[in-house]
Amino acid sequence: MEWFEIKSPKKIPAMIASLSLDQRLRRLIYMNSVMPEFHVGDPDIYQVHLSSLRLTVLQEALDDDLKQLFLLINKAMAKGGIPRRPIIFQLLALLMTNPEATADQKNRIMAKVLELSDNDKDFFGFICCYTRSRAGCKLPTSVAKGVRKFYGAKNPEELARSIAASERICGWSHKDLIKLAHVKPNSPLMSAVFNYILTRKLDEDATEAQLEVLRIIKQAEQLRRCVDPAEAAILLKTSEFSLEHLMPSLTGSEQVWNAVLLKLSTQQILGLLLKLHKLNFLTPASLISCLVIQLLTDPERVEKSGVHPLEVFKQLRRLEKGGKPVDPKLLTYLKTTKKLSEENLRKIQETQPIDCPHIVSALWRCFDLACANVTPSHKRYLVVIEVPPVGENRLCIGSKTVTYLEAAVAFAAVLQRVEPQVTLAVHQKADSLQLVRVKKPCPVEELLRQVAATNSAGASLPTCFTWATAHRERVDVFVNFVQKSPRRSGHSRSPALSESMLNYQTAMNLPNTKMIVFIPVESPLEGWDKTPTKVLTIMGFDHIACKVAQCFARDDFS
């Protein structure tokens, strides 16, 4: 999407034209979308017009001389609750590509990028987004200056550790940036590191200090070539290197895994559970299994990692169900080309449940510990779930192992552990709700059984407001899980959602009441009745979607 395509004001829908610049920018920062809806994954995949709307709002931010945007970014980053940090650097990269941005504005944007970059991944992510938007172009002066400042702020040891840690970041190497931006070393030690980056050779007259700095890089290269498990384990224990530095042949060594696991975050360990199971390292008698349980149930490690409880839940379900199913398009291709026999095709289609009760028990403990990483909003919630018919297990957009009902119940379970007042109900009929009464905190599996035992003959979003008004229930945030889009299923009719919501706000004197509508299994049709700032629609389900919902409930954006 080019900037010259977005200058027509006709591209701004009426529902967001009434919003202030502050409200539009907040939506971009927290959702990467100007519309009152969040799509799991890349929103551009589902609705291309979101790209032009994003550029339109960024143009308004430039017209404001970036004052409001930078103020909001600083506030959001200070809170530490942004669902996805890369969004910030993507927005700054898009601003840099705007042909109307002045030299002063570009310099301030680069200064902001350097200020916000906590690590190499942040900065390289910005470079990746910028160059992707400006395909075939060299780095302009403003960006090249930023790259030189980025390297100028590093000391030789820090740069050597960065190079040793990863050959490429977001598709870019340090060698690429140093050459394109014409970065010059600022000291003899830095000169030695630069020379090694560019030539992979040591100077014949290198000093002891230079050799000591380069030793970090040489150790990483030695580990990448190492084929002896014992030697690799020693190198891992005496360095900061991790799994990505190992030869694939070493992943079958218990000795190597003992050294690697201690260096991994909780999220990384969760992602490796299936691999460890396939390597037969998760048996009850295995030392690796004991180490995994110890690491997953360590409160300090779980807190430090910042893992979200729904990340744990997703990997737990993935392990229990034997992994995610094979992509249907891949199966069609394999059947058409006949590259696999019928027996092998049948094997890859079948995902067998995995029986690891000791690991599952540790994961539930990790789930409870991870709930402490969720910042409470201190709001009153009513969570209403549309229960699907028995036997219907549709998977969520964004997950190939979590079903619609599992997602709804897991979200409710997290709220019950985090927020002081959460009421859970199911749609009984099109015009009534049935409360689900459980003790807190209720185990997720028990909660799932109780919810699944009910039956929803229909669902209507306005019913939540009429029920809450009739029972004088004071609710700050209504959360609805529905199977079908509001337009398609008639949820937004009889009466209109906005009308029912306004009636409830007036009757209960709660003008700031909000509603979050999860549609985990499909995207909605256009044109259903949306209240611009009080209703958020979320398509799909993952931990990022839950973070977005929590930010909306905390009034971080509207």
XYZ file of C-alpha atoms in Angstrom:
558
model
C 0.000 0.000 0.000
C 1.540 3.330 -1.110
C 1.091 6.668 0.647
C -0.338 8.384 -2.446
C -3.274 5.947 -2.398
C -4.640 7.127 0.952
C -5.016 10.878 0.614
C -8.722 10.840 -0.227
C -10.862 11.515 2.891
C -13.540 9.211 1.440
C -11.524 6.279 2.738
C -12.325 7.143 6.375
C -15.545 5.328 7.420
C -18.168 7.357 9.244
C -17.837 5.266 12.398
C -14.250 6.415 12.939
C -14.513 9.900 11.435
C -16.077 11.091 14.704
C -13.128 9.812 16.757
C -10.410 12.160 17.944
C -6.808 11.755 16.808
C -5.999 10.505 20.316
C -8.565 7.690 20.024
C -7.428 6.663 16.539
C -3.755 6.563 17.537
C -4.514 4.539 20.652
C -6.253 1.931 18.494
C -3.217 1.747 16.222
C -0.820 1.329 19.137
C -2.821 -1.385 20.878
C -4.491 -3.186 17.931
C -2.662 -2.108 14.751
C -6.125 -1.288 13.419
C -8.290 1.840 13.373
C -11.554 -0.099 13.285
C -13.200 -1.302 16.541
C -12.148 -4.879 15.858
C -9.057 -7.007 16.305
C -8.035 -9.870 14.026
C -5.740 -12.584 15.361
C -2.693 -12.691 13.104
C -2.058 -9.995 10.521
C -5.212 -7.884 10.013
C -4.153 -7.089 6.446
C -4.699 -10.745 5.537
C -8.390 -10.463 6.361
C -9.227 -6.859 5.430
C -6.924 -5.046 3.016
C -8.601 -1.668 3.570
C -7.123 -1.572 7.080
C -3.734 -0.741 5.546
C -4.973 2.460 3.947
C -6.815 3.508 7.107
C -3.639 2.986 9.134
C -1.645 5.184 6.745
C -4.356 7.847 6.832
C -4.151 8.122 10.611
C -0.349 8.182 10.515
C -0.594 11.052 8.038
C -2.701 12.890 10.618
C -0.032 12.179 13.217
C 2.566 13.802 10.952
C 0.299 16.803 10.458
C 0.245 17.046 14.270
C 4.075 17.063 14.152
C 4.131 13.689 15.980
C 3.363 15.305 19.353
C 0.300 13.217 20.231
C 1.747 9.977 18.828
C 4.991 10.210 20.780
C 3.116 11.129 23.956
C 0.850 8.077 23.656
C 3.727 5.742 22.786
C 5.677 6.915 25.843
C 2.671 6.340 28.106
C 1.939 2.909 26.635
C 5.551 1.741 26.867
C 5.836 3.031 30.449
C 2.835 0.889 31.424
C 4.441 -2.144 29.826
C 1.087 -3.510 28.722
C 1.277 -3.225 24.927
C 0.003 -6.512 23.444
C 2.674 -6.548 20.725
C 5.845 -4.421 20.897
C 6.681 -4.913 17.168
C 3.574 -2.863 16.278
C 5.258 0.284 17.621
C 8.316 -0.179 15.427
C 6.129 -1.019 12.425
C 4.230 2.256 12.847
C 7.476 4.236 13.173
C 8.837 2.517 10.053
C 5.708 3.442 8.087
C 6.070 7.054 9.217
C 9.645 7.098 7.911
C 8.438 6.081 4.442
C 5.982 8.990 4.204
C 7.239 11.311 1.442
C 5.744 14.324 3.262
C 7.779 13.756 6.436
C 10.348 16.537 6.918
C 14.018 15.900 7.666
C 13.482 17.057 11.244
C 10.543 14.693 11.697
C 12.540 11.757 10.323
C 15.404 12.519 12.682
C 12.991 12.584 15.632
C 11.413 9.308 14.514
C 14.847 7.656 14.387
C 15.675 9.107 17.798
C 12.458 7.568 19.145
C 13.328 4.183 17.610
C 16.727 4.238 19.317
C 15.142 5.317 22.597
C 12.570 2.494 22.561
C 14.866 -0.295 21.331
C 15.616 -2.495 24.332
C 17.491 -5.063 22.266
C 18.732 -5.866 18.774
C 15.440 -7.515 17.840
C 13.547 -4.234 18.294
C 15.934 -2.242 16.109
C 16.317 -4.899 13.423
C 12.525 -5.301 13.386
C 12.250 -1.595 12.562
C 14.831 -1.933 9.765
C 12.961 -4.955 8.388
C 9.610 -3.110 8.317
C 11.174 -0.017 6.766
C 13.038 -1.810 3.981
C 10.010 -3.997 3.223
C 7.965 -0.828 2.671
C 10.727 0.671 0.518
C 11.734 -2.300 -1.615
C 14.803 -1.714 -3.774
C 15.833 1.543 -2.068
C 19.104 2.270 -0.295
C 19.088 3.433 3.306
C 18.433 7.193 3.300
C 20.596 9.576 5.295
C 18.235 9.745 8.287
C 18.083 5.942 8.669
C 21.817 5.517 8.033
C 22.538 8.062 10.773
C 20.294 6.088 13.113
C 22.176 2.875 12.300
C 25.509 4.574 13.014
C 24.189 5.849 16.358
C 22.898 2.344 17.148
C 26.375 0.854 16.726
C 28.076 3.868 18.305
C 26.168 3.203 21.536
C 27.463 -0.378 21.749
C 30.734 -1.422 23.338
C 32.918 -4.087 21.638
C 31.935 -6.905 24.018
C 28.238 -6.132 23.648
C 28.485 -6.211 19.847
C 30.498 -9.447 19.942
C 27.861 -11.096 22.149
C 25.122 -9.917 19.794
C 26.888 -11.413 16.772
C 27.559 -14.629 18.652
C 23.927 -14.897 19.770
C 22.409 -14.855 16.277
C 23.698 -14.785 12.717
C 20.622 -12.973 11.423
C 17.798 -11.035 13.089
C 14.535 -10.430 11.200
C 16.335 -11.376 7.988
C 19.195 -8.899 8.509
C 22.775 -9.448 9.645
C 25.104 -6.983 11.351
C 27.317 -7.187 8.272
C 24.439 -5.971 6.060
C 23.737 -2.910 8.201
C 27.379 -1.985 8.768
C 28.074 -2.014 5.018
C 24.881 -0.232 3.951
C 25.158 2.535 6.558
C 28.955 2.873 6.215
C 29.453 2.483 9.952
C 32.956 3.319 11.183
C 34.480 1.818 14.357
C 35.141 4.241 17.209
C 37.957 2.335 18.915
C 40.690 -0.237 18.140
C 38.661 -2.952 19.905
C 35.558 -2.094 17.886
C 37.699 -2.040 14.733
C 38.752 -5.633 15.409
C 35.123 -6.721 15.820
C 34.067 -4.882 12.631
C 36.934 -6.424 10.683
C 35.928 -9.910 11.813
C 32.259 -9.266 10.951
C 33.143 -8.152 7.427
C 35.970 -10.582 6.577
C 35.690 -13.440 9.113
C 39.454 -13.157 9.568
C 41.694 -12.163 12.483
C 44.306 -9.446 12.122
C 47.822 -10.861 12.254
C 48.848 -8.182 14.747
C 45.707 -8.462 16.938
C 46.330 -7.556 20.577
C 45.414 -9.694 23.585
C 42.452 -7.400 24.321
C 41.144 -7.784 20.768
C 41.531 -11.565 20.853
C 39.677 -11.700 24.167
C 36.694 -9.830 22.710
C 36.652 -11.999 19.583
C 36.837 -15.152 21.727
C 33.070 -14.814 22.321
C 32.359 -15.058 18.591
C 34.851 -17.885 18.115
C 33.173 -19.885 20.896
C 29.795 -19.528 19.168
C 31.289 -20.739 15.882
C 32.932 -23.645 17.684
C 29.586 -24.647 19.214
C 27.834 -24.459 15.839
C 30.397 -26.917 14.423
C 30.539 -29.172 17.486
C 29.303 -32.761 17.080
C 30.370 -34.148 20.477
C 27.577 -33.967 23.102
C 29.995 -33.759 26.050
C 31.953 -30.894 24.501
C 28.748 -29.085 23.520
C 27.364 -29.418 27.064
C 30.540 -27.840 28.505
C 30.406 -24.954 26.018
C 26.740 -24.357 26.843
C 27.374 -24.289 30.608
C 30.285 -21.836 30.305
C 28.655 -19.419 27.859
C 25.407 -17.604 27.088
C 24.644 -19.715 24.020
C 21.496 -21.749 23.610
C 19.543 -24.130 21.388
C 19.901 -22.205 18.111
C 23.694 -22.698 18.215
C 23.527 -26.508 18.223
C 23.928 -28.971 15.397
C 20.632 -30.834 14.787
C 22.362 -34.142 15.510
C 22.938 -33.082 19.134
C 19.239 -32.676 19.989
C 19.019 -36.366 20.822
C 21.497 -36.058 23.697
C 20.162 -35.948 27.254
C 23.422 -34.350 28.388
C 22.926 -31.460 25.940
C 19.295 -30.897 26.941
C 20.296 -30.723 30.619
C 22.521 -27.774 29.734
C 20.134 -26.140 27.240
C 16.909 -26.109 29.256
C 18.398 -23.981 32.022
C 19.010 -21.203 29.483
C 15.520 -21.165 27.967
C 12.545 -18.996 28.911
C 9.238 -20.511 29.983
C 7.768 -19.744 26.549
C 10.620 -21.564 24.798
C 10.271 -24.622 27.036
C 6.524 -24.728 26.337
C 7.194 -24.709 22.607
C 9.614 -27.635 22.914
C 7.396 -30.043 24.879
C 6.237 -31.991 21.814
C 9.807 -32.286 20.538
C 10.962 -33.569 23.928
C 8.106 -36.072 23.935
C 9.058 -37.358 20.485
C 12.646 -37.760 21.733
C 11.242 -39.835 24.637
C 12.513 -37.362 27.249
C 9.171 -36.778 29.008
C 8.780 -40.201 30.609
C 8.284 -40.090 34.409
C 11.716 -41.629 35.053
C 13.594 -39.228 32.763
C 15.900 -36.631 34.322
C 14.868 -34.204 31.564
C 11.218 -34.650 32.556
C 12.060 -33.806 36.188
C 13.988 -30.714 35.074
C 11.124 -29.547 32.849
C 8.657 -29.895 35.744
C 11.005 -27.987 38.043
C 11.422 -25.126 35.552
C 7.715 -24.867 34.671
C 6.660 -24.712 38.327
C 9.314 -22.261 39.499
C 7.359 -19.095 40.514
C 10.335 -16.767 39.972
C 11.066 -18.079 36.462
C 7.402 -17.916 35.440
C 7.088 -14.361 36.732
C 10.330 -13.237 35.074
C 9.282 -14.712 31.724
C 5.992 -12.773 31.702
C 4.274 -15.755 30.099
C 0.520 -15.364 29.695
C -1.647 -18.174 31.169
C -3.319 -18.712 27.802
C 0.068 -19.371 26.206
C 0.430 -22.178 28.742
C -3.107 -23.422 28.041
C -2.536 -23.510 24.287
C 0.638 -25.601 24.631
C -1.052 -27.844 27.206
C -3.862 -28.653 24.786
C -1.368 -29.112 21.980
C 0.562 -31.656 24.064
C -2.570 -33.493 25.207
C -3.899 -33.792 21.654
C -0.604 -34.930 20.151
C 0.185 -31.741 18.269
C -1.611 -29.694 15.688
C -3.284 -31.438 12.725
C -1.654 -31.380 9.321
C -2.574 -28.460 7.045
C -5.465 -29.620 4.767
C -3.831 -27.897 1.768
C -0.645 -29.916 2.321
C -2.681 -33.121 2.517
C -4.455 -32.258 -0.745
C -1.093 -31.606 -2.409
C 0.374 -34.894 -1.149
C -2.687 -36.835 -2.298
C -2.689 -35.171 -5.722
C 1.026 -35.664 -6.361
C 1.025 -39.147 -4.747
C 4.371 -38.437 -3.076
C 3.386 -40.571 -0.078
C 1.761 -43.963 0.142
C -1.783 -44.318 1.462
C -0.464 -45.807 4.704
C 1.940 -42.909 5.328
C -0.773 -40.374 4.482
C -3.041 -42.002 7.045
C -0.288 -41.838 9.674
C 0.397 -38.125 9.287
C -3.333 -37.345 9.398
C -3.774 -39.060 12.752
C -2.777 -37.153 15.881
C -2.727 -39.486 18.857
C -3.429 -38.109 22.361
C -0.322 -38.050 24.543
C -0.455 -39.499 28.046
C 1.898 -37.419 30.232
C -0.072 -36.790 33.437
C 3.000 -35.571 35.339
C 3.771 -32.935 32.677
C 0.096 -31.940 32.367
C -0.070 -31.471 36.129
C 3.015 -29.215 35.967
C 1.436 -27.226 33.146
C -1.724 -26.587 35.185
C 0.502 -25.371 38.016
C 2.307 -23.127 35.511
C -1.092 -21.860 34.299
C -2.025 -20.793 37.838
C 1.376 -19.150 38.382
C 1.135 -17.295 35.046
C -2.152 -15.694 36.106
C -0.049 -13.479 38.391
C 1.481 -11.981 35.216
C -1.922 -10.587 34.153
C -2.553 -7.025 35.340
C -6.079 -6.784 36.809
C -8.433 -4.065 35.601
C -10.475 -4.107 38.862
C -13.670 -4.059 36.797
C -16.882 -6.074 37.223
C -17.312 -8.678 34.479
C -20.193 -10.691 33.061
C -18.897 -13.446 30.761
C -21.601 -15.056 28.597
C -20.866 -18.098 26.420
C -22.896 -19.539 23.575
C -22.494 -23.294 24.060
C -22.204 -25.207 20.770
C -24.184 -28.407 20.103
C -22.743 -31.634 21.510
C -20.027 -33.015 19.250
C -19.309 -29.730 17.476
C -15.669 -28.899 18.157
C -14.752 -26.083 15.819
C -11.187 -24.797 16.183
C -10.358 -21.133 16.700
C -8.718 -18.853 14.167
C -5.111 -18.603 15.364
C -5.005 -22.057 16.951
C -5.172 -25.539 15.481
C -5.613 -27.306 18.806
C -7.916 -25.137 20.961
C -11.649 -25.444 20.317
C -14.161 -22.600 20.563
C -15.583 -23.773 23.901
C -12.140 -24.445 25.404
C -11.082 -20.901 24.483
C -14.162 -19.349 26.083
C -13.818 -21.332 29.315
C -10.054 -20.737 29.582
C -10.575 -16.979 29.216
C -13.276 -17.050 31.913
C -10.997 -19.093 34.189
C -8.193 -16.531 33.881
C -10.591 -13.692 34.706
C -11.834 -15.559 37.777
C -8.265 -15.833 39.045
C -7.344 -12.216 38.311
C -10.421 -10.002 38.733
C -12.368 -9.530 42.000
C -15.878 -9.873 40.513
C -16.632 -12.190 37.591
C -20.065 -13.635 36.814
C -20.254 -16.528 34.348
C -23.377 -17.385 32.346
C -24.420 -19.185 29.169
C -26.991 -18.302 26.532
C -29.888 -20.628 27.379
C -32.321 -19.334 24.783
C -32.317 -16.403 22.420
C -33.723 -14.165 25.169
C -32.426 -15.634 28.456
C -29.237 -16.474 30.357
C -28.351 -19.262 32.774
C -25.779 -18.602 35.494
C -22.912 -21.040 36.044
C -22.154 -21.089 39.761
C -18.698 -22.335 40.717
C -16.239 -21.840 43.533
C -13.193 -19.709 42.792
C -10.721 -20.604 41.556
C -12.428 -23.474 39.763
C -10.165 -25.916 37.844
C -10.465 -25.293 34.116
C -11.446 -28.887 33.321
C -14.239 -28.807 35.925
C -15.463 -25.459 34.622
C -15.403 -26.820 31.071
C -17.539 -29.811 32.100
C -20.129 -27.608 33.793
C -20.398 -25.206 30.858
C -20.515 -28.024 28.258
C -23.380 -29.678 30.183
C -25.660 -26.726 29.375
C -27.374 -26.131 26.062
C -27.719 -22.899 24.083
C -30.819 -22.873 21.911
C -29.771 -19.496 20.545
C -27.819 -16.363 21.350
C -28.495 -12.640 21.224
C -26.032 -9.979 22.343
C -28.724 -7.514 23.541
C -30.005 -10.216 25.944
C -26.989 -9.576 28.180
C -28.104 -6.001 28.780
C -31.781 -6.797 29.288
C -30.896 -9.600 31.745
C -28.457 -7.417 33.682
C -31.017 -4.599 33.857
C -33.768 -6.933 35.090
C -31.486 -8.397 37.795
C -29.948 -5.007 38.697
C -26.527 -6.465 37.983
C -23.832 -3.769 37.907
C -21.377 -4.695 35.164
C -18.451 -2.681 33.796
C -17.427 -5.105 31.055
C -19.681 -7.574 29.230
C -17.752 -10.380 27.479
C -19.611 -12.487 24.909
C -18.350 -15.602 23.153
C -20.475 -16.340 20.084
C -20.001 -18.850 17.278
C -21.280 -16.799 14.386
C -20.864 -13.218 13.270
C -23.559 -10.857 14.603
C -24.884 -9.950 11.158
C -25.095 -13.565 9.994
C -26.794 -14.907 13.109
C -29.024 -11.931 13.799
C -27.318 -11.054 17.092
C -27.516 -7.347 16.414
C -31.275 -7.222 15.963
C -34.348 -6.988 18.242
C -33.433 -4.536 19.634
C -30.220 -3.065 18.215
C -27.116 -3.699 20.292
C -26.295 -0.013 20.669
C -29.850 0.763 21.810
C -29.833 -2.028 24.414
C -26.442 -0.931 25.660
C -27.536 2.693 26.008
C -30.691 1.638 27.873
C -28.583 -0.380 30.333
C -26.079 2.440 30.848
C -28.930 4.860 31.579
C -30.902 2.526 33.854
C -27.861 1.557 35.941
C -26.078 4.924 35.714
C -22.977 3.254 34.236
C -22.077 5.397 31.195
C -18.677 3.716 30.723
C -19.924 0.130 30.440
C -18.199 -1.750 27.610
C -18.724 -4.941 25.656
C -16.132 -7.329 24.193
C -17.414 -9.789 21.597
C -15.210 -12.809 20.821
C -15.956 -14.584 17.549
C -13.188 -17.209 17.689
C -14.171 -19.320 14.694
C -14.959 -16.859 11.906
C -14.732 -13.256 10.783
C -17.895 -11.132 10.780
C -19.673 -9.707 7.802
C -19.459 -5.980 7.228
C -22.191 -3.627 8.303
C -23.471 -4.947 11.616
C -24.457 -2.465 14.286
C -21.254 -1.360 16.050
C -20.918 1.240 18.788
C -17.690 3.072 17.887
C -15.935 3.306 21.261
C -17.755 0.972 23.662
C -17.773 -2.323 21.737
C -14.701 -4.291 20.687
C -14.991 -7.290 18.366
C -12.210 -9.904 18.386
C -11.938 -12.482 15.598
C -9.919 -15.577 16.472
C -8.329 -16.469 19.787
C -4.830 -16.438 21.267
C -3.013 -14.799 24.165
C -2.453 -11.587 22.159
C -6.220 -11.266 21.632
C -6.710 -11.654 25.379
C -4.133 -8.943 26.071
C -5.983 -6.637 23.678
C -9.249 -7.358 25.510
C -7.599 -6.609 28.857
C -6.191 -3.296 27.578
C -9.652 -2.349 26.291
C -11.200 -3.203 29.662
C -8.562 -1.096 31.461
C -9.476 1.911 29.250
C -6.057 1.997 27.565
C -7.943 2.580 24.311
C -11.554 2.899 23.230
